[in-house]
mmCIF file of C-alpha atoms and ligand atoms in Angstrom:
data_model
loop_
_atom_site.group_PDB
_atom_site.id
_atom_site.type_symbol
_atom_site.label_atom_id
_atom_site.label_comp_id
_atom_site.label_asym_id
_atom_site.label_seq_id
_atom_site.Cartn_x
_atom_site.Cartn_y
_atom_site.Cartn_z
ATOM 1 C CA MET A 1 -21.945 19.936 -23.615
ATOM 2 C CA ASN A 2 -25.799 20.000 -24.731
ATOM 3 C CA ARG A 3 -27.163 18.619 -27.653
ATOM 4 C CA LEU A 4 -26.426 20.758 -30.490
ATOM 5 C CA ALA A 5 -29.479 22.178 -32.742
ATOM 6 C CA PRO A 6 -29.099 21.018 -36.486
ATOM 7 C CA TYR A 7 -28.631 24.542 -37.169
ATOM 8 C CA ALA A 8 -25.677 25.489 -34.720
ATOM 9 C CA ALA A 9 -22.096 25.317 -35.560
ATOM 10 C CA HIS A 10 -20.719 21.796 -35.258
ATOM 11 C CA GLU A 11 -17.248 21.267 -35.354
ATOM 12 C CA THR A 12 -17.329 18.525 -37.669
ATOM 13 C CA ALA A 13 -18.572 21.074 -40.253
ATOM 14 C CA THR A 14 -16.122 23.860 -39.891
ATOM 15 C CA ARG A 15 -14.818 25.878 -42.569
ATOM 16 C CA GLY A 16 -11.509 25.585 -41.245
ATOM 17 C CA ARG A 17 -8.315 27.545 -40.578
ATOM 18 C CA ALA A 18 -6.392 30.062 -42.682
ATOM 19 C CA HIS A 19 -3.258 27.486 -41.743
ATOM 20 C CA PRO A 20 -4.414 23.846 -41.919
ATOM 21 C CA GLU A 21 -3.480 22.292 -38.603
ATOM 22 C CA PRO A 22 -4.174 18.462 -37.674
ATOM 23 C CA PRO A 23 -7.404 18.503 -35.500
ATOM 24 C CA PRO A 24 -6.825 19.044 -31.610
ATOM 25 C CA ALA A 25 -6.176 16.083 -29.072
ATOM 26 C CA GLY A 26 -8.904 14.151 -27.906
ATOM 27 C CA HIS A 27 -9.771 16.365 -24.895
ATOM 28 C CA ARG A 28 -10.807 19.402 -27.219
ATOM 29 C CA GLY A 29 -12.791 20.275 -30.116
ATOM 30 C CA GLU A 30 -11.837 22.963 -32.479
ATOM 31 C CA PHE A 31 -13.598 25.387 -30.835
ATOM 32 C CA GLN A 32 -11.985 24.917 -27.813
ATOM 33 C CA ARG A 33 -9.003 25.693 -29.059
ATOM 34 C CA ASP A 34 -10.014 28.756 -30.334
ATOM 35 C CA ARG A 35 -11.058 29.796 -27.029
ATOM 36 C CA ASP A 36 -8.031 28.247 -25.829
ATOM 37 C CA ARG A 37 -5.728 30.491 -27.922
ATOM 38 C CA ILE A 38 -7.521 33.396 -27.408
ATOM 39 C CA VAL A 39 -7.165 33.005 -23.751
ATOM 40 C CA HIS A 40 -3.688 32.778 -23.692
ATOM 41 C CA SER A 41 -2.989 35.810 -26.348
ATOM 42 C CA GLY A 42 -1.407 38.665 -24.968
ATOM 43 C CA ALA A 43 -4.046 41.042 -26.160
ATOM 44 C CA PHE A 44 -6.582 39.118 -24.180
ATOM 45 C CA ARG A 45 -4.512 39.868 -20.807
ATOM 46 C CA ARG A 46 -4.057 43.778 -22.108
ATOM 47 C CA LEU A 47 -7.661 43.892 -21.850
ATOM 48 C CA GLU A 48 -7.624 44.048 -17.743
ATOM 49 C CA TYR A 49 -5.901 47.473 -18.119
ATOM 50 C CA LYS A 50 -8.482 48.997 -20.724
ATOM 51 C CA THR A 51 -11.042 51.214 -20.253
ATOM 52 C CA GLN A 52 -15.049 50.388 -20.525
ATOM 53 C CA VAL A 53 -16.416 53.357 -19.266
ATOM 54 C CA PHE A 54 -14.160 54.691 -16.612
ATOM 55 C CA VAL A 55 -10.181 55.077 -17.071
ATOM 56 C CA ASN A 56 -8.802 52.338 -15.434
ATOM 57 C CA HIS A 57 -6.878 54.512 -12.782
ATOM 58 C CA GLU A 58 -10.378 56.018 -11.709
ATOM 59 C CA GLY A 59 -11.114 53.185 -8.942
ATOM 60 C CA ASP A 60 -10.756 49.222 -8.812
ATOM 61 C CA LEU A 61 -14.671 48.240 -8.859
ATOM 62 C CA TYR A 62 -15.328 49.689 -12.421
ATOM 63 C CA ARG A 63 -15.688 47.143 -15.025
ATOM 64 C CA THR A 64 -12.454 46.900 -17.174
ATOM 65 C CA ARG A 65 -12.773 45.381 -21.022
ATOM 66 C CA LEU A 66 -11.446 42.135 -19.502
ATOM 67 C CA THR A 67 -14.555 41.418 -16.907
ATOM 68 C CA HIS A 68 -16.557 42.963 -19.037
ATOM 69 C CA SER A 69 -15.778 40.211 -21.630
ATOM 70 C CA LEU A 70 -15.874 37.828 -19.288
ATOM 71 C CA GLU A 71 -19.551 38.631 -18.379
ATOM 72 C CA VAL A 72 -20.381 38.954 -22.234
ATOM 73 C CA ALA A 73 -18.825 35.102 -22.220
ATOM 74 C CA GLN A 74 -20.869 34.340 -19.088
ATOM 75 C CA ILE A 75 -24.367 35.804 -20.606
ATOM 76 C CA GLY A 76 -24.018 34.336 -24.380
ATOM 77 C CA ARG A 77 -22.878 30.826 -22.615
ATOM 78 C CA SER A 78 -25.511 30.384 -20.384
ATOM 79 C CA ILE A 79 -28.327 31.656 -23.386
ATOM 80 C CA CYS A 80 -26.212 29.066 -26.082
ATOM 81 C CA GLY A 81 -27.492 26.183 -23.438
ATOM 82 C CA ALA A 82 -31.114 27.085 -23.842
ATOM 83 C CA LEU A 83 -30.928 27.433 -27.606
ATOM 84 C CA GLN A 84 -28.694 24.331 -28.274
ATOM 85 C CA LEU A 85 -26.135 26.351 -29.827
ATOM 86 C CA ASN A 86 -22.619 25.640 -29.728
ATOM 87 C CA GLU A 87 -21.131 27.452 -26.371
ATOM 88 C CA SER A 88 -17.445 26.785 -27.106
ATOM 89 C CA LEU A 89 -17.851 29.055 -30.208
ATOM 90 C CA CYS A 90 -20.152 31.681 -28.625
ATOM 91 C CA GLU A 91 -17.620 31.778 -25.450
ATOM 92 C CA ALA A 92 -14.498 32.203 -28.110
ATOM 93 C CA ILE A 93 -16.458 35.000 -29.966
ATOM 94 C CA CYS A 94 -17.479 36.486 -26.983
ATOM 95 C CA LEU A 95 -13.700 36.902 -25.226
ATOM 96 C CA ALA A 96 -12.124 37.986 -28.591
ATOM 97 C CA HIS A 97 -14.645 40.676 -29.309
ATOM 98 C CA ASP A 98 -12.366 43.482 -27.906
ATOM 99 C CA LEU A 99 -9.160 42.334 -28.380
ATOM 100 C CA GLY A 100 -8.795 45.075 -30.630
ATOM 101 C CA HIS A 101 -10.201 48.268 -28.529
ATOM 102 C CA THR A 102 -7.825 51.001 -28.362
ATOM 103 C CA PRO A 103 -7.209 52.357 -24.477
ATOM 104 C CA PHE A 104 -9.968 54.676 -23.080
ATOM 105 C CA GLY A 105 -12.892 53.230 -24.870
ATOM 106 C CA HIS A 106 -14.707 54.834 -27.421
ATOM 107 C CA ALA A 107 -13.250 58.041 -27.216
ATOM 108 C CA GLY A 108 -9.665 56.239 -28.287
ATOM 109 C CA GLN A 109 -11.311 54.538 -30.994
ATOM 110 C CA ASP A 110 -12.864 57.708 -32.506
ATOM 111 C CA ALA A 111 -9.450 59.533 -31.964
ATOM 112 C CA LEU A 112 -7.604 56.724 -33.496
ATOM 113 C CA ASN A 113 -10.314 56.490 -36.472
ATOM 114 C CA GLU A 114 -9.534 60.381 -37.266
ATOM 115 C CA CYS A 115 -6.308 60.245 -37.420
ATOM 116 C CA MET A 116 -6.199 57.141 -39.743
ATOM 117 C CA THR A 117 -8.826 59.022 -42.147
ATOM 118 C CA GLU A 118 -6.208 59.237 -44.753
ATOM 119 C CA PHE A 119 -4.776 55.759 -44.618
ATOM 120 C CA GLY A 120 -7.935 53.585 -44.799
ATOM 121 C CA GLY A 121 -9.239 54.496 -41.188
ATOM 122 C CA PHE A 122 -9.835 52.349 -37.869
ATOM 123 C CA GLU A 123 -12.363 50.386 -37.230
ATOM 124 C CA HIS A 124 -12.343 48.092 -33.387
ATOM 125 C CA ASN A 125 -14.012 45.149 -35.119
ATOM 126 C CA LEU A 126 -11.920 45.020 -37.733
ATOM 127 C CA GLN A 127 -8.336 45.576 -35.482
ATOM 128 C CA SER A 128 -10.097 42.815 -33.454
ATOM 129 C CA LEU A 129 -9.901 40.370 -36.409
ATOM 130 C CA ARG A 130 -6.404 41.590 -37.242
ATOM 131 C CA VAL A 131 -5.316 40.694 -33.869
ATOM 132 C CA VAL A 132 -6.248 37.381 -34.054
ATOM 133 C CA ASP A 133 -5.237 36.985 -37.765
ATOM 134 C CA GLU A 134 -1.624 39.035 -37.775
ATOM 135 C CA LEU A 135 -0.560 40.738 -34.640
ATOM 136 C CA GLU A 136 -0.555 38.101 -32.216
ATOM 137 C CA GLU A 137 3.140 36.483 -32.259
ATOM 138 C CA ARG A 138 2.808 33.380 -30.450
ATOM 139 C CA TYR A 139 3.079 30.319 -33.012
ATOM 140 C CA ALA A 140 6.003 29.206 -34.737
ATOM 141 C CA GLU A 141 4.124 28.325 -38.198
ATOM 142 C CA PHE A 142 2.017 31.115 -38.453
ATOM 143 C CA SER A 143 1.154 34.903 -37.382
ATOM 144 C CA GLY A 144 -2.157 35.542 -35.403
ATOM 145 C CA LEU A 145 -3.763 32.910 -33.815
ATOM 146 C CA ASN A 146 -4.945 30.852 -37.159
ATOM 147 C CA LEU A 147 -8.626 30.839 -35.549
ATOM 148 C CA THR A 148 -11.604 28.984 -37.135
ATOM 149 C CA PHE A 149 -13.704 30.563 -40.198
ATOM 150 C CA GLU A 150 -16.481 30.453 -37.774
ATOM 151 C CA CYS A 151 -14.855 32.276 -34.637
ATOM 152 C CA ARG A 152 -13.530 34.863 -36.915
ATOM 153 C CA GLU A 153 -16.475 35.213 -38.631
ATOM 154 C CA GLY A 154 -17.945 36.546 -35.402
ATOM 155 C CA ILE A 155 -15.266 38.496 -34.256
ATOM 156 C CA LEU A 156 -16.005 40.529 -37.247
ATOM 157 C CA LYS A 157 -18.933 42.048 -35.975
ATOM 158 C CA HIS A 158 -19.455 45.265 -38.550
ATOM 159 C CA CYS A 159 -17.130 46.101 -41.128
ATOM 160 C CA SER A 160 -17.200 48.759 -43.878
ATOM 161 C CA ALA A 161 -18.099 48.049 -47.432
ATOM 162 C CA ARG A 162 -14.650 49.622 -48.675
ATOM 163 C CA ASN A 163 -12.863 46.862 -46.008
ATOM 164 C CA ALA A 164 -15.174 44.142 -46.512
ATOM 165 C CA ARG A 165 -13.880 44.190 -50.176
ATOM 166 C CA GLU A 166 -10.520 44.225 -49.244
ATOM 167 C CA LEU A 167 -11.110 41.261 -46.415
ATOM 168 C CA GLY A 168 -12.019 38.654 -49.037
ATOM 169 C CA GLU A 169 -14.358 35.609 -48.064
ATOM 170 C CA ILE A 170 -14.518 36.961 -44.002
ATOM 171 C CA GLY A 171 -16.044 40.057 -45.307
ATOM 172 C CA ARG A 172 -18.264 39.156 -48.009
ATOM 173 C CA ARG A 173 -21.533 38.739 -46.197
ATOM 174 C CA PHE A 174 -21.379 42.283 -45.400
ATOM 175 C CA LEU A 175 -21.293 42.678 -49.207
ATOM 176 C CA GLU A 176 -24.037 39.723 -49.916
ATOM 177 C CA ARG A 177 -26.331 40.833 -46.793
ATOM 178 C CA ARG A 178 -25.915 37.716 -45.516
ATOM 179 C CA GLN A 179 -26.197 36.609 -41.462
ATOM 180 C CA PRO A 180 -23.066 35.223 -39.499
ATOM 181 C CA SER A 181 -23.960 31.936 -37.414
ATOM 182 C CA LEU A 182 -26.256 32.371 -34.441
ATOM 183 C CA GLU A 183 -23.393 32.001 -31.948
ATOM 184 C CA ALA A 184 -22.163 35.510 -33.363
ATOM 185 C CA GLN A 185 -25.295 36.689 -33.426
ATOM 186 C CA LEU A 186 -25.981 35.879 -29.922
ATOM 187 C CA ALA A 187 -22.495 37.134 -28.792
ATOM 188 C CA ASN A 188 -23.376 40.770 -30.289
ATOM 189 C CA ILE A 189 -26.593 41.084 -28.373
ATOM 190 C CA ALA A 190 -24.726 39.447 -25.122
ATOM 191 C CA ASP A 191 -22.291 42.273 -25.306
ATOM 192 C CA GLU A 192 -25.127 44.769 -25.295
ATOM 193 C CA ILE A 193 -26.899 43.409 -22.396
ATOM 194 C CA ALA A 194 -23.728 43.370 -20.743
ATOM 195 C CA TYR A 195 -22.586 46.878 -20.883
ATOM 196 C CA ASN A 196 -25.902 48.301 -20.676
ATOM 197 C CA ASN A 197 -26.402 46.537 -17.347
ATOM 198 C CA HIS A 198 -22.973 46.979 -16.068
ATOM 199 C CA ASP A 199 -22.872 50.257 -17.166
ATOM 200 C CA VAL A 200 -26.146 51.169 -14.612
ATOM 201 C CA ASP A 201 -23.968 49.641 -12.113
ATOM 202 C CA ASP A 202 -20.947 51.113 -12.853
ATOM 203 C CA GLY A 203 -22.646 54.428 -13.067
ATOM 204 C CA LEU A 204 -24.587 54.863 -9.716
ATOM 205 C CA ARG A 205 -21.386 53.274 -7.929
ATOM 206 C CA SER A 206 -19.409 56.389 -9.683
ATOM 207 C CA GLY A 207 -22.129 58.477 -8.224
ATOM 208 C CA LEU A 208 -22.512 60.049 -11.924
ATOM 209 C CA LEU A 209 -26.032 58.489 -11.842
ATOM 210 C CA GLN A 210 -28.823 58.364 -9.685
ATOM 211 C CA ILE A 211 -31.580 55.691 -8.726
ATOM 212 C CA ALA A 212 -34.118 58.760 -8.830
ATOM 213 C CA GLU A 213 -33.268 59.444 -12.441
ATOM 214 C CA LEU A 214 -33.258 55.666 -13.833
ATOM 215 C CA LYS A 215 -36.484 55.925 -12.755
ATOM 216 C CA GLU A 216 -37.366 57.559 -16.092
ATOM 217 C CA VAL A 217 -36.267 54.189 -17.803
ATOM 218 C CA ALA A 218 -39.227 51.537 -17.787
ATOM 219 C CA LEU A 219 -36.784 48.354 -17.615
ATOM 220 C CA PHE A 220 -35.283 49.911 -14.610
ATOM 221 C CA ALA A 221 -38.366 51.377 -13.092
ATOM 222 C CA ARG A 222 -40.316 48.467 -13.406
ATOM 223 C CA HIS A 223 -37.754 46.113 -11.393
ATOM 224 C CA GLN A 224 -36.793 48.578 -8.954
ATOM 225 C CA ALA A 225 -40.615 48.953 -8.022
ATOM 226 C CA GLU A 226 -40.576 45.183 -7.519
ATOM 227 C CA VAL A 227 -37.759 44.956 -5.325
ATOM 228 C CA GLU A 228 -38.990 47.627 -3.110
ATOM 229 C CA ARG A 229 -42.164 46.290 -2.919
ATOM 230 C CA ARG A 230 -40.658 43.084 -2.016
ATOM 231 C CA TYR A 231 -37.361 44.215 0.055
ATOM 232 C CA PRO A 232 -38.707 47.614 1.782
ATOM 233 C CA GLY A 233 -35.723 48.879 3.634
ATOM 234 C CA LEU A 234 -33.168 47.180 1.684
ATOM 235 C CA GLY A 235 -29.880 48.590 1.563
ATOM 236 C CA GLU A 236 -28.747 50.671 -1.918
ATOM 237 C CA ARG A 237 -25.974 48.450 -2.724
ATOM 238 C CA ARG A 238 -28.069 45.203 -2.494
ATOM 239 C CA GLN A 239 -31.231 46.970 -4.129
ATOM 240 C CA ILE A 240 -28.888 47.859 -6.791
ATOM 241 C CA HIS A 241 -27.601 44.540 -7.241
ATOM 242 C CA GLU A 242 -31.269 43.075 -7.430
ATOM 243 C CA VAL A 243 -32.681 45.335 -9.716
ATOM 244 C CA ILE A 244 -29.593 44.560 -12.085
ATOM 245 C CA ARG A 245 -30.210 41.031 -11.505
ATOM 246 C CA ARG A 246 -33.815 40.906 -12.535
ATOM 247 C CA MET A 247 -33.049 43.020 -15.643
ATOM 248 C CA ILE A 248 -30.500 40.809 -16.959
ATOM 249 C CA ASN A 249 -33.074 37.943 -16.009
ATOM 250 C CA GLU A 250 -35.861 39.618 -18.165
ATOM 251 C CA VAL A 251 -33.972 40.855 -20.935
ATOM 252 C CA VAL A 252 -32.440 37.136 -21.718
ATOM 253 C CA ASN A 253 -35.508 35.231 -20.909
ATOM 254 C CA ASP A 254 -37.119 37.537 -23.783
ATOM 255 C CA LEU A 255 -34.598 36.603 -25.636
ATOM 256 C CA ILE A 256 -34.218 33.040 -25.749
ATOM 257 C CA GLU A 257 -38.323 33.284 -26.356
ATOM 258 C CA THR A 258 -38.241 35.651 -29.257
ATOM 259 C CA THR A 259 -35.287 33.895 -30.886
ATOM 260 C CA ARG A 260 -36.903 30.346 -30.629
ATOM 261 C CA ALA A 261 -40.206 31.520 -32.167
ATOM 262 C CA GLN A 262 -37.989 33.092 -34.962
ATOM 263 C CA ILE A 263 -36.156 29.966 -35.310
ATOM 264 C CA ALA A 264 -39.578 28.005 -35.550
ATOM 265 C CA THR A 265 -40.519 30.263 -38.202
ATOM 266 C CA VAL A 266 -37.660 30.645 -40.682
ATOM 267 C CA ALA A 267 -36.701 27.023 -39.625
ATOM 268 C CA PRO A 268 -33.362 26.604 -40.650
ATOM 269 C CA LEU A 269 -31.487 23.131 -41.381
ATOM 270 C CA THR A 270 -28.147 24.257 -41.148
ATOM 271 C CA ILE A 271 -25.961 26.819 -40.240
ATOM 272 C CA ASP A 272 -25.605 27.931 -43.916
ATOM 273 C CA ASP A 273 -29.783 28.526 -43.808
ATOM 274 C CA VAL A 274 -29.162 30.672 -40.621
ATOM 275 C CA ARG A 275 -26.649 32.752 -42.715
ATOM 276 C CA SER A 276 -28.708 32.999 -45.572
ATOM 277 C CA ALA A 277 -32.008 34.311 -43.639
ATOM 278 C CA GLY A 278 -33.013 37.645 -44.550
ATOM 279 C CA THR A 279 -32.609 39.302 -41.084
ATOM 280 C CA PRO A 280 -30.631 37.618 -37.746
ATOM 281 C CA LEU A 281 -32.720 35.452 -36.113
ATOM 282 C CA VAL A 282 -31.490 36.052 -32.338
ATOM 283 C CA GLY A 283 -32.981 39.296 -31.137
ATOM 284 C CA PHE A 284 -35.396 40.621 -28.540
ATOM 285 C CA GLY A 285 -39.160 40.891 -28.730
ATOM 286 C CA GLU A 286 -40.849 44.251 -29.378
ATOM 287 C CA ARG A 287 -41.645 45.744 -25.920
ATOM 288 C CA ILE A 288 -37.627 44.575 -24.754
ATOM 289 C CA ALA A 289 -36.342 46.157 -27.813
ATOM 290 C CA ALA A 290 -37.435 49.024 -26.991
ATOM 291 C CA GLU A 291 -37.150 49.310 -23.538
ATOM 292 C CA HIS A 292 -33.431 48.213 -23.779
ATOM 293 C CA LEU A 293 -32.932 51.266 -26.602
ATOM 294 C CA GLU A 294 -34.605 53.593 -24.219
ATOM 295 C CA LEU A 295 -32.013 52.359 -21.475
ATOM 296 C CA LYS A 296 -29.480 52.914 -24.044
ATOM 297 C CA ARG A 297 -30.372 56.464 -24.969
ATOM 298 C CA PHE A 298 -30.511 56.961 -21.545
ATOM 299 C CA LEU A 299 -27.019 56.090 -20.485
ATOM 300 C CA ARG A 300 -25.605 57.746 -23.712
ATOM 301 C CA GLU A 301 -27.559 61.567 -22.316
ATOM 302 C CA ARG A 302 -26.471 60.954 -18.966
ATOM 303 C CA LEU A 303 -23.576 58.394 -18.330
ATOM 304 C CA TYR A 304 -21.481 59.099 -21.377
ATOM 305 C CA ARG A 305 -22.246 62.632 -21.865
ATOM 306 C CA HIS A 306 -21.786 63.411 -18.003
ATOM 307 C CA TYR A 307 -19.092 66.347 -17.932
ATOM 308 C CA ARG A 308 -16.826 64.332 -15.779
ATOM 309 C CA VAL A 309 -17.080 61.694 -18.066
ATOM 310 C CA VAL A 310 -16.619 64.126 -21.304
ATOM 311 C CA ARG A 311 -13.261 65.807 -19.542
ATOM 312 C CA MET A 312 -11.793 62.086 -18.962
ATOM 313 C CA THR A 313 -12.326 61.497 -22.927
ATOM 314 C CA ALA A 314 -11.292 64.649 -23.730
ATOM 315 C CA LYS A 315 -8.189 64.113 -22.186
ATOM 316 C CA ALA A 316 -7.856 60.396 -23.574
ATOM 317 C CA ARG A 317 -8.197 61.876 -27.199
ATOM 318 C CA ARG A 318 -6.060 63.956 -26.600
ATOM 319 C CA VAL A 319 -3.074 61.302 -25.755
ATOM 320 C CA VAL A 320 -4.171 58.860 -28.278
ATOM 321 C CA ARG A 321 -3.958 61.855 -31.206
ATOM 322 C CA GLU A 322 -0.737 62.841 -29.776
ATOM 323 C CA LEU A 323 0.904 59.471 -29.241
ATOM 324 C CA PHE A 324 -0.074 58.745 -32.988
ATOM 325 C CA GLU A 325 0.770 62.071 -34.425
ATOM 326 C CA SER A 326 4.399 61.829 -32.731
ATOM 327 C CA PHE A 327 5.108 58.343 -33.794
ATOM 328 C CA HIS A 328 3.711 59.179 -37.372
ATOM 329 C CA ALA A 329 5.708 62.236 -38.007
ATOM 330 C CA ASP A 330 8.989 60.620 -36.728
ATOM 331 C CA LEU A 331 9.145 56.844 -36.519
ATOM 332 C CA ARG A 332 12.455 56.860 -34.772
ATOM 333 C CA LEU A 333 10.432 57.577 -31.607
ATOM 334 C CA LEU A 334 9.130 53.747 -31.555
ATOM 335 C CA PRO A 335 10.132 50.909 -29.977
ATOM 336 C CA ASP A 336 12.478 48.704 -32.069
ATOM 337 C CA GLU A 337 10.056 45.933 -32.901
ATOM 338 C CA HIS A 338 7.329 48.708 -34.006
ATOM 339 C CA ARG A 339 9.479 50.821 -35.981
ATOM 340 C CA GLU A 340 10.192 47.597 -37.757
ATOM 341 C CA ALA A 341 7.097 46.790 -38.279
ATOM 342 C CA ALA A 342 6.347 50.323 -39.248
ATOM 343 C CA ALA A 343 9.178 49.988 -42.376
ATOM 344 C CA ARG A 344 8.051 46.317 -43.221
ATOM 345 C CA LEU A 345 4.509 47.617 -43.803
ATOM 346 C CA GLU A 346 5.568 50.760 -45.423
ATOM 347 C CA ALA A 347 7.560 48.665 -47.994
ATOM 348 C CA ARG A 348 4.493 46.422 -48.325
ATOM 349 C CA ASP A 349 1.687 49.095 -48.238
ATOM 350 C CA GLY A 350 3.276 52.475 -48.502
ATOM 351 C CA THR A 351 1.919 55.224 -46.548
ATOM 352 C CA ASN A 352 -0.725 53.353 -45.797
ATOM 353 C CA GLY A 353 1.129 50.978 -43.989
ATOM 354 C CA ARG A 354 3.048 52.759 -42.566
ATOM 355 C CA ALA A 355 0.105 54.619 -40.470
ATOM 356 C CA ARG A 356 -1.157 51.060 -39.897
ATOM 357 C CA ALA A 357 1.794 50.303 -38.052
ATOM 358 C CA VAL A 358 1.506 53.159 -35.946
ATOM 359 C CA ALA A 359 -2.226 52.705 -35.403
ATOM 360 C CA ASP A 360 -1.335 48.890 -34.058
ATOM 361 C CA TYR A 361 1.343 50.351 -31.800
ATOM 362 C CA VAL A 362 -1.136 52.692 -29.961
ATOM 363 C CA ALA A 363 -4.474 50.603 -30.419
ATOM 364 C CA GLY A 364 -2.416 47.680 -28.441
ATOM 365 C CA MET A 365 -1.806 50.184 -25.457
ATOM 366 C CA THR A 366 -3.553 49.796 -22.077
ATOM 367 C CA ASP A 367 -4.508 53.008 -20.476
ATOM 368 C CA ARG A 368 -1.687 53.143 -18.091
ATOM 369 C CA TYR A 369 0.671 52.202 -20.981
ATOM 370 C CA ALA A 370 -0.626 55.019 -23.461
ATOM 371 C CA ILE A 371 -0.223 57.375 -20.404
ATOM 372 C CA LEU A 372 3.195 56.650 -19.216
ATOM 373 C CA GLU A 373 4.231 56.415 -23.147
ATOM 374 C CA HIS A 374 2.672 59.857 -23.758
ATOM 375 C CA ALA A 375 4.553 61.399 -20.593
ATOM 376 C CA ARG A 376 7.645 59.808 -21.997
ATOM 377 C CA VAL A 377 7.513 61.008 -25.446
ATOM 378 C CA HIS A 378 5.685 64.626 -24.715
ATOM 379 C CA ASP A 379 6.759 65.174 -21.445
ATOM 380 C CA PRO A 380 10.728 66.555 -21.295
ATOM 381 C CA ALA A 381 10.867 65.952 -17.640
ATOM 382 C CA ALA A 382 9.867 62.044 -18.009
ATOM 383 C CA VAL A 383 12.422 59.414 -17.600
ATOM 384 C CA SER A 384 11.922 57.665 -21.062
HETATM 385 MG MG1 LIG B 1 -18.288 44.796 -25.676
#
């Protein structure tokens, strides 16, 4: 590991775990232990069969939440090296950032949030924290993974004020408008870089996007022209990959330079100075920020709102909604362990608790499990 900057997250200064544990044995540090626990979790393995944009059964070549999370971690770690930030912490946050995602990507999360309106709502960042704090059942002495404060701080990327108030210490920064560590800020932007670029790739691969229309987007157009000039007649697959590779390189280099300059201006001495800086220090320069936004808008208009994607998301929303409604109306339809969880949470938190347990079950499903379970619950001909 490279030498850490003084304002990076240092393991020796961690704010610790909710349940105190002896330090990890010699070969790994606290944040490496966090990462290992995340990789060994059940929720992490389920990311393999959760949608990014395309539903899992649409093809084997598209990104899933698992490959997305690995790409995010790869981008995050390589930038940590350049900025002397803590790679292990950033990697752990990146790998965990989508653990709470529902099946069927944002469509699933929106549907579940609607179902939960009267019961405290559903936010996927908060659910990721819930997975690592409560839902994983792997250790004798505690529920969840008992991760460090720094890792949990990074996982809880956004949070409504109402939920922040209920969360106590980990939610405080949203009320006090403080920043998370640089490693957490970086994981957040690495996520954006990863999905913007791989959605271009998956969009082109699926035929829902065309190179010609992507030329409307400055970032793509610039690199596409350069690749075409340098390698005339290059096959389309290679051309696309060359362009995306160059786009990622440019935004990453811009991010590193801009962030270095912002760190130099604010001159934080410790991670607490980073937390109390008025704004995030990790970010793009003006031009790349605008171009990245342009790309994001393009993808929203042309890919996420493409009729074929919308058809898929409409079905997905229905599956999630109907699953929630059926289980919520009749807990006896739930598998034993989830029915027991619902009874436990209902005894503790009333109707909100009952609904939360149903949401936990539905959110934990993979795309294909949700489709199967929907058939088992709703299709009279399906074998249950
Ligand atoms: Mg993500």
